[in-house]
Short mmCIF file of C-alpha atoms in Angstrom, two decimals:
data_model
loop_
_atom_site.label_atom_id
_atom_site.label_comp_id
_atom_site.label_asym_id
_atom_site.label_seq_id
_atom_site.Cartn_x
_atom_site.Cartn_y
_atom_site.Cartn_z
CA UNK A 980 -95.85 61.78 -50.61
CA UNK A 981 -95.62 65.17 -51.88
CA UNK A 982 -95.98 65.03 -55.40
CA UNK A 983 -97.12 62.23 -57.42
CA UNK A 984 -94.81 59.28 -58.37
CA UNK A 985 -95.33 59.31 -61.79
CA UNK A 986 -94.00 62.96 -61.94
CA UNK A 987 -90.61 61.69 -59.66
CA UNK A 988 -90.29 59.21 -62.27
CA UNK A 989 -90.48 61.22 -65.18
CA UNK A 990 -87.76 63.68 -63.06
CA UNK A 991 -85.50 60.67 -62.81
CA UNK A 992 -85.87 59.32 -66.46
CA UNK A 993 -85.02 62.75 -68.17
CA UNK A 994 -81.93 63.00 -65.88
CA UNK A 995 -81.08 59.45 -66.83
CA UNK A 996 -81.66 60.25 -70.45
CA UNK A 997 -79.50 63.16 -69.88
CA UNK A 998 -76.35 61.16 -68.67
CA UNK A 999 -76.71 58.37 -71.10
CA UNK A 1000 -76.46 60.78 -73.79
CA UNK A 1001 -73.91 62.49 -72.45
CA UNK A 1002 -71.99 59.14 -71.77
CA UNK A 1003 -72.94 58.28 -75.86
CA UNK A 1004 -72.01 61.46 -77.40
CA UNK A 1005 -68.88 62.70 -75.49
CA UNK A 1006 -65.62 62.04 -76.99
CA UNK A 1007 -63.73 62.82 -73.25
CA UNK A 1008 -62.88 60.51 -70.84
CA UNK A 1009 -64.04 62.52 -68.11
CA UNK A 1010 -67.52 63.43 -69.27
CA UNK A 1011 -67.97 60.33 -69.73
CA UNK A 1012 -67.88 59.64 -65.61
CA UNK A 1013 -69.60 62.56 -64.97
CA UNK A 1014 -72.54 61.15 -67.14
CA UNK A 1015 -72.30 57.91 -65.38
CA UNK A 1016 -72.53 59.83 -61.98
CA UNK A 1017 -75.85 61.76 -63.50
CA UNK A 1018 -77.83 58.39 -63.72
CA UNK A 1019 -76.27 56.80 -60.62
CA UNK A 1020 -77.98 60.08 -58.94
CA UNK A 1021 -80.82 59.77 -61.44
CA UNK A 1022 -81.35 56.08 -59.91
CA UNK A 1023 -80.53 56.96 -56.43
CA UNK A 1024 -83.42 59.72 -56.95
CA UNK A 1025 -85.68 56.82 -57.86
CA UNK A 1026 -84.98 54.87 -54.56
CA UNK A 1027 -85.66 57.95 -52.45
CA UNK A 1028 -88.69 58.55 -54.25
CA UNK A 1029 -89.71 54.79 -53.55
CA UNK A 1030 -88.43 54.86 -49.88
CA UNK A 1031 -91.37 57.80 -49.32
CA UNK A 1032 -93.93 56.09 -51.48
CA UNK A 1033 -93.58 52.66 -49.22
CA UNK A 1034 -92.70 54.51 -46.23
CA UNK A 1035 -90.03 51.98 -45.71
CA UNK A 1036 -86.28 52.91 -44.79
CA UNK A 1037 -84.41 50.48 -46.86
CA UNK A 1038 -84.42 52.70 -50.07
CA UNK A 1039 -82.94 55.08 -48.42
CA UNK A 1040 -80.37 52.08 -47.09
CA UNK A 1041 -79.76 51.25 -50.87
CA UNK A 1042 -79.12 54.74 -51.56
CA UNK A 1043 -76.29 54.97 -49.02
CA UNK A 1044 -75.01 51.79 -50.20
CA UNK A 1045 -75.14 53.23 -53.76
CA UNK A 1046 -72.96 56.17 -53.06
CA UNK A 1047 -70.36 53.71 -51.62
CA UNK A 1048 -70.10 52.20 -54.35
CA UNK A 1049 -70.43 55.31 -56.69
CA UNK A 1050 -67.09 56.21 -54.77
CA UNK A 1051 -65.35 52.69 -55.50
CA UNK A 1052 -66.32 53.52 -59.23
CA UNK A 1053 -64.89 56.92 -59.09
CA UNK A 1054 -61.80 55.95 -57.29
CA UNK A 1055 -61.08 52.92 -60.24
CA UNK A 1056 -62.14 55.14 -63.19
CA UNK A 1057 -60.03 57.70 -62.18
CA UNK A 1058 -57.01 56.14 -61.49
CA UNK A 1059 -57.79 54.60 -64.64
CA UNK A 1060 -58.16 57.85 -66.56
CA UNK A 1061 -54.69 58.89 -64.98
CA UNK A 1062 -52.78 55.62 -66.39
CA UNK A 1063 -54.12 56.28 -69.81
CA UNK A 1064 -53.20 59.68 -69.65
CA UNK A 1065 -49.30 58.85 -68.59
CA UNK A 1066 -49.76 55.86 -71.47
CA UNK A 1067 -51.07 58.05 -74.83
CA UNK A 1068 -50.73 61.74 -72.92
CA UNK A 1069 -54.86 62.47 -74.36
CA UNK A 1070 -57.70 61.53 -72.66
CA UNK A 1071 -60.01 61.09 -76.22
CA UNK A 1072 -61.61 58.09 -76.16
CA UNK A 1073 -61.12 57.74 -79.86
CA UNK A 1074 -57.15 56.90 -78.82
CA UNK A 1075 -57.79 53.84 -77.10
CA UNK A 1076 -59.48 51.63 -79.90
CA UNK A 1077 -57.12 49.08 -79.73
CA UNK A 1078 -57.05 46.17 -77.17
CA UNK A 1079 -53.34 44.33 -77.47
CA UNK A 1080 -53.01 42.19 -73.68
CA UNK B 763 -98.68 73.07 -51.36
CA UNK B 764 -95.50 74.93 -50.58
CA UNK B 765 -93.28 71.37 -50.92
CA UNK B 766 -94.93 70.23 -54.18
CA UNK B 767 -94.30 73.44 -55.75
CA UNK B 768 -90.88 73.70 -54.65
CA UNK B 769 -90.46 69.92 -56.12
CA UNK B 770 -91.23 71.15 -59.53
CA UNK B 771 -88.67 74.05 -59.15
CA UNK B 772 -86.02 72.15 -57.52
CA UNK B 773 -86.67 69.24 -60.27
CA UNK B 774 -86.31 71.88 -62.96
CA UNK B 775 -83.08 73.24 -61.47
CA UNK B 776 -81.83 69.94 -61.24
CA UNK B 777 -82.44 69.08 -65.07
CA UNK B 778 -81.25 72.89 -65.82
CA UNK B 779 -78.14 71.98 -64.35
CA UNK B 780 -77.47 68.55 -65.52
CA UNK B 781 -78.13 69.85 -69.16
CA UNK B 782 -75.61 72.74 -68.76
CA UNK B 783 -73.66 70.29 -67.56
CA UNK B 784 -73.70 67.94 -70.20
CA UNK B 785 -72.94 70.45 -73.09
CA UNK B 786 -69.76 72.30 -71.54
CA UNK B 787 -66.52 71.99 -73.78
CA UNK B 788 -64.42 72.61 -70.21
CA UNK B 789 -64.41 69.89 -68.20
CA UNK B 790 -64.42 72.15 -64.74
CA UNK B 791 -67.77 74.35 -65.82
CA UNK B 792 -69.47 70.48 -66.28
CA UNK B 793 -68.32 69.73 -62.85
CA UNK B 794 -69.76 72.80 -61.36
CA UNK B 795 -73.06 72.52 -62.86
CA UNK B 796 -73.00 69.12 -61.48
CA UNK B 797 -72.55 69.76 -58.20
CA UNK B 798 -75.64 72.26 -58.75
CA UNK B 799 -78.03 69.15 -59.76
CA UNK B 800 -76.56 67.40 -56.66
CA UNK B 801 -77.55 69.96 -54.36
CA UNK B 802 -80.79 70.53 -56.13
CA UNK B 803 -81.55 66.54 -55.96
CA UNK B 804 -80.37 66.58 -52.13
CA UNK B 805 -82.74 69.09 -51.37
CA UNK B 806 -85.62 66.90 -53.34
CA UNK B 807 -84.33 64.02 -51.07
CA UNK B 808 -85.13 66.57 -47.87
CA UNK B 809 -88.53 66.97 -49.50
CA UNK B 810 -88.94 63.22 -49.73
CA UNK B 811 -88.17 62.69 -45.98
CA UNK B 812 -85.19 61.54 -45.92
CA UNK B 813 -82.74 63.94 -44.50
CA UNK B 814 -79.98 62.11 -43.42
CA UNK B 815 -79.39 61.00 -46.56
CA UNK B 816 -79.47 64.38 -48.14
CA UNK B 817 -76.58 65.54 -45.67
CA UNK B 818 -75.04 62.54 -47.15
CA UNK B 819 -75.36 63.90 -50.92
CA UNK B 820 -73.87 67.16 -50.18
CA UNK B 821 -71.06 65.40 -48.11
CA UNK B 822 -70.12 62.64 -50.00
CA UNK B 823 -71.14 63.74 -53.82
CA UNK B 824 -70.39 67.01 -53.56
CA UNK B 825 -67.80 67.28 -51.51
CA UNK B 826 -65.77 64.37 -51.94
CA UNK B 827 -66.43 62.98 -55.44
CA UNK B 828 -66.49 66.07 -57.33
CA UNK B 829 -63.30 67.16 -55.54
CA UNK B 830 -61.85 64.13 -56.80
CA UNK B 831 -62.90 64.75 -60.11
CA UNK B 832 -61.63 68.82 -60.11
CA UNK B 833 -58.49 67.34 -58.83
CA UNK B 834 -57.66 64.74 -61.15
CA UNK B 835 -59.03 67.33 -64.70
CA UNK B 836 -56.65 70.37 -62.93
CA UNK B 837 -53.39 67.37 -62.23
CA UNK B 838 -53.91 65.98 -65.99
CA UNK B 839 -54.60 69.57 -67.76
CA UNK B 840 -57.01 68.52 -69.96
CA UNK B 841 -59.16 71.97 -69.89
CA UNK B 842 -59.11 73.62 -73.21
CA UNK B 843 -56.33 76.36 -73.09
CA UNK B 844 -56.38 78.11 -76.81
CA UNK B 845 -56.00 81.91 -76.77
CA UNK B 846 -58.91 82.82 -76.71
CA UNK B 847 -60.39 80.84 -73.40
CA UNK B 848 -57.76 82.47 -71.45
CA UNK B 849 -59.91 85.92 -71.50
CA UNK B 850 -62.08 85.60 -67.97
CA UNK B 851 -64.98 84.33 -68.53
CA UNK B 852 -67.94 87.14 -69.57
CA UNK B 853 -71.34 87.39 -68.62
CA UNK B 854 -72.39 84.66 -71.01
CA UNK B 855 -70.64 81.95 -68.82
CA UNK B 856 -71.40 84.26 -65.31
CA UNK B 857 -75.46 84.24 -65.96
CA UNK B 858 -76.92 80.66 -66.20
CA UNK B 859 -74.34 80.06 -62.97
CA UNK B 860 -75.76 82.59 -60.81
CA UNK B 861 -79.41 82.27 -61.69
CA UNK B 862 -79.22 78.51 -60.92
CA UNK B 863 -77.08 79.29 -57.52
CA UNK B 864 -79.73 82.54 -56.59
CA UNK B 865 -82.53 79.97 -56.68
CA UNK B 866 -80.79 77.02 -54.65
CA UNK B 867 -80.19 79.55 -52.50
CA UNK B 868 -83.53 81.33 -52.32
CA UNK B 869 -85.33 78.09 -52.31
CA UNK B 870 -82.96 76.50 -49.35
CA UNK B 871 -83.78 79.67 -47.17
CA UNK B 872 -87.12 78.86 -47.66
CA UNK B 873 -86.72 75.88 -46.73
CA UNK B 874 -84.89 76.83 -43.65
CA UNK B 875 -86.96 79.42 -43.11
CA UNK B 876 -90.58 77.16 -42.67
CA UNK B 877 -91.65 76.36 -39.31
CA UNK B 878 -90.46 72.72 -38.89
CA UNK B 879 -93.55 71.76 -36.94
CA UNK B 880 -95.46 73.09 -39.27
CA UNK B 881 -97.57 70.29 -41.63
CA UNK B 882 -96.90 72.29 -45.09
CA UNK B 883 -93.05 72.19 -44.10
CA UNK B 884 -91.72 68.93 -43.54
CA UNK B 885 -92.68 65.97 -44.95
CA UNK B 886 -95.43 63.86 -42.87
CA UNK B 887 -93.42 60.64 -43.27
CA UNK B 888 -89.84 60.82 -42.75
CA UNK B 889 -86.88 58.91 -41.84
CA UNK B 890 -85.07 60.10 -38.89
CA UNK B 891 -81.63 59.28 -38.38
CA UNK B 892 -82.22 57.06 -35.60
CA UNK B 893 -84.53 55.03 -37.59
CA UNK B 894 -81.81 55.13 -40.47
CA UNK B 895 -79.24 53.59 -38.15
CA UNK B 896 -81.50 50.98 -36.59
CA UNK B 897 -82.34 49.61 -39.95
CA UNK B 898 -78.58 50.37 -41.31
CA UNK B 899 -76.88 48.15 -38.69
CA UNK B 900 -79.53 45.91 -37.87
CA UNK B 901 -80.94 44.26 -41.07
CA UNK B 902 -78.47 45.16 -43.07
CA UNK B 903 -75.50 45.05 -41.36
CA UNK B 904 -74.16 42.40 -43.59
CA UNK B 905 -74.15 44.98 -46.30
CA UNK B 906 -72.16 47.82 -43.81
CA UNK B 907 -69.48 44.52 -43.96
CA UNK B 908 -69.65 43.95 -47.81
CA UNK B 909 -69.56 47.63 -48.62
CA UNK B 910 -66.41 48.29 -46.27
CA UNK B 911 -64.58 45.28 -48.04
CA UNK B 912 -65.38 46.62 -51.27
CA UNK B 913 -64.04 49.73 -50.48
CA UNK B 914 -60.48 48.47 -49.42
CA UNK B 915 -60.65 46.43 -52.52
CA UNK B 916 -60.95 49.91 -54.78
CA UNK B 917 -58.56 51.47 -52.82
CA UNK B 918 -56.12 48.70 -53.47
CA UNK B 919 -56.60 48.46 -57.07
CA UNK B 920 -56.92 52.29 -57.26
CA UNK B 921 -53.02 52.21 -55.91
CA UNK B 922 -52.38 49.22 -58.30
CA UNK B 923 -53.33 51.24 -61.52
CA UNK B 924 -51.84 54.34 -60.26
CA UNK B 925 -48.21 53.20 -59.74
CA UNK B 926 -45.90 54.15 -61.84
CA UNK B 927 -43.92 51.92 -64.30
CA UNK B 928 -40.34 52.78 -62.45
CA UNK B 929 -42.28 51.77 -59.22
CA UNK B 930 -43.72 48.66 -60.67
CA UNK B 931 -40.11 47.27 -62.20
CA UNK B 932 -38.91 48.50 -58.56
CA UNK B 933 -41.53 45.96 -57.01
CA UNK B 934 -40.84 43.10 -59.58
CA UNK B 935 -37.00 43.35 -59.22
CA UNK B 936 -37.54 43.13 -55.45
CA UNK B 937 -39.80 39.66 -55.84
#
């Protein structure tokens, strides 16, 4: 381990800080997946970090298996983002604040 | 010595990044400060030992989800275009970008540039990716089955949500 863990923790944290706020504060559609992508990275940072500390190869397993499913999530959200932009032609979140089936 | 102090840089390009990220008004600039952190965070997970899945970061983040995500903000036009964006961007924009790219760069050469037998330059645990695909396809090659299943399932209901209404009354007519 090359640095302490506490210090890879605190790393990971302010980057998870980072994309929560920036999934609470932005009014766009699309920052709002990149700030989900910042603390899936922030967490996947985490499990590398733990993967060295053990010395065990199933963080890094969990990481791979993380980015799979980072891509499902992109794929969905996007596609997502696309329908509501052919539905209200914006991609401000303040829009869609209704919920009719 | 030369890894823990190139944590602490590569941690504080990474943070740099994602908070230049964070505050951009164009969509695009937030995606290319992003992909900065990522490479910055794949070369932390070199540092950690694991380099396989650092290869994987720069492949799979980089290149294929924040394609995806440049593609779909340049098809939907939903960059800023007032009069006064359209001027190229000045030095302003051009400076934080090339300081944090001139140390990635600097600091991957270094990287590079160590003796690999050396103690100080790789790690003195890591994962090699034999190990990596021992464990990936042995133990948890239930998961390799449940992740390629969930995979077909997003691409399915990626197609679903993306069809278009005409195509959708197309398909119900037919049934």
């Amino acid at each position: 381990m090359i640095v302490p863990m506490e210090h890879l923790l605190i790393l990971a944290t302010l980057l998870f800080v980072l994309g929560l706020g920036c999934v609470m504060v932005r009014r766009n559609l699309i920052m709002i997946l990149i700030g989900v992508e910042i603390m899936i990275n922030s967490v996947g940072l985490v499990l590398v970090g733990a993967s060295a500390f053990w010395q065990q190869v199933d963080g890094q397993i969990m990481v791979l298996i993380l980015m799979a499913i980072t891509a499902a999530e992109v794929a969905i959200g996007l596609a997502l983002v696309v329908y509501l932009h052919q539905q209200k032609k914006s991609i401000d979140v303040g829009i869609f604040d209704e919920m009719r089936g | 010595m030369i890894a823990t102090l190139m944590f602490y840089l590569l941690g504080a390009v990474a943070l740099g990044a994602t908070g230049m990220a964070i505050i951009q008004r164009n969509p695009v600039y937030a995606v290319i400060y992003l992909v900065k952190s990522i490479f910055a965070l794949a070369l932390i997970f070199y540092l950690l030992g694991a380099p396989l899945v650092a290869a994987l970061q720069v492949i799979v983040y980089a290149g294929a989800i924040m394609v995806l995500f440049l593609f779909v903000i340049m098809m939907l036009e939903v960059t800023p275009t007032s009069a006064v964006e359209v001027t190229a961007p000045g030095w302003v924009q051009w400076a934080p970008v090339l300081f944090l790219a001139l140390t990635l760069v600097a600091l991957t050469l270094i990287l590079i540039g160590l003796d690999p037998l050396a103690s100080e330059g790789v790690p003195r645990w890591h994962a090699s990716p034999r190990d990596f695909g021992y464990s990936l396809f042995k133990e948890y090659a239930l998961a390799v089955k449940i992740i390629s299943f969930q995979l077909s399932f997003a691409a399915v209901g990626a197609f679903h949500v993306g069809m278009t209404e005409r195509k959708r009354a197309q398909l119900e007519d037919v049934s």
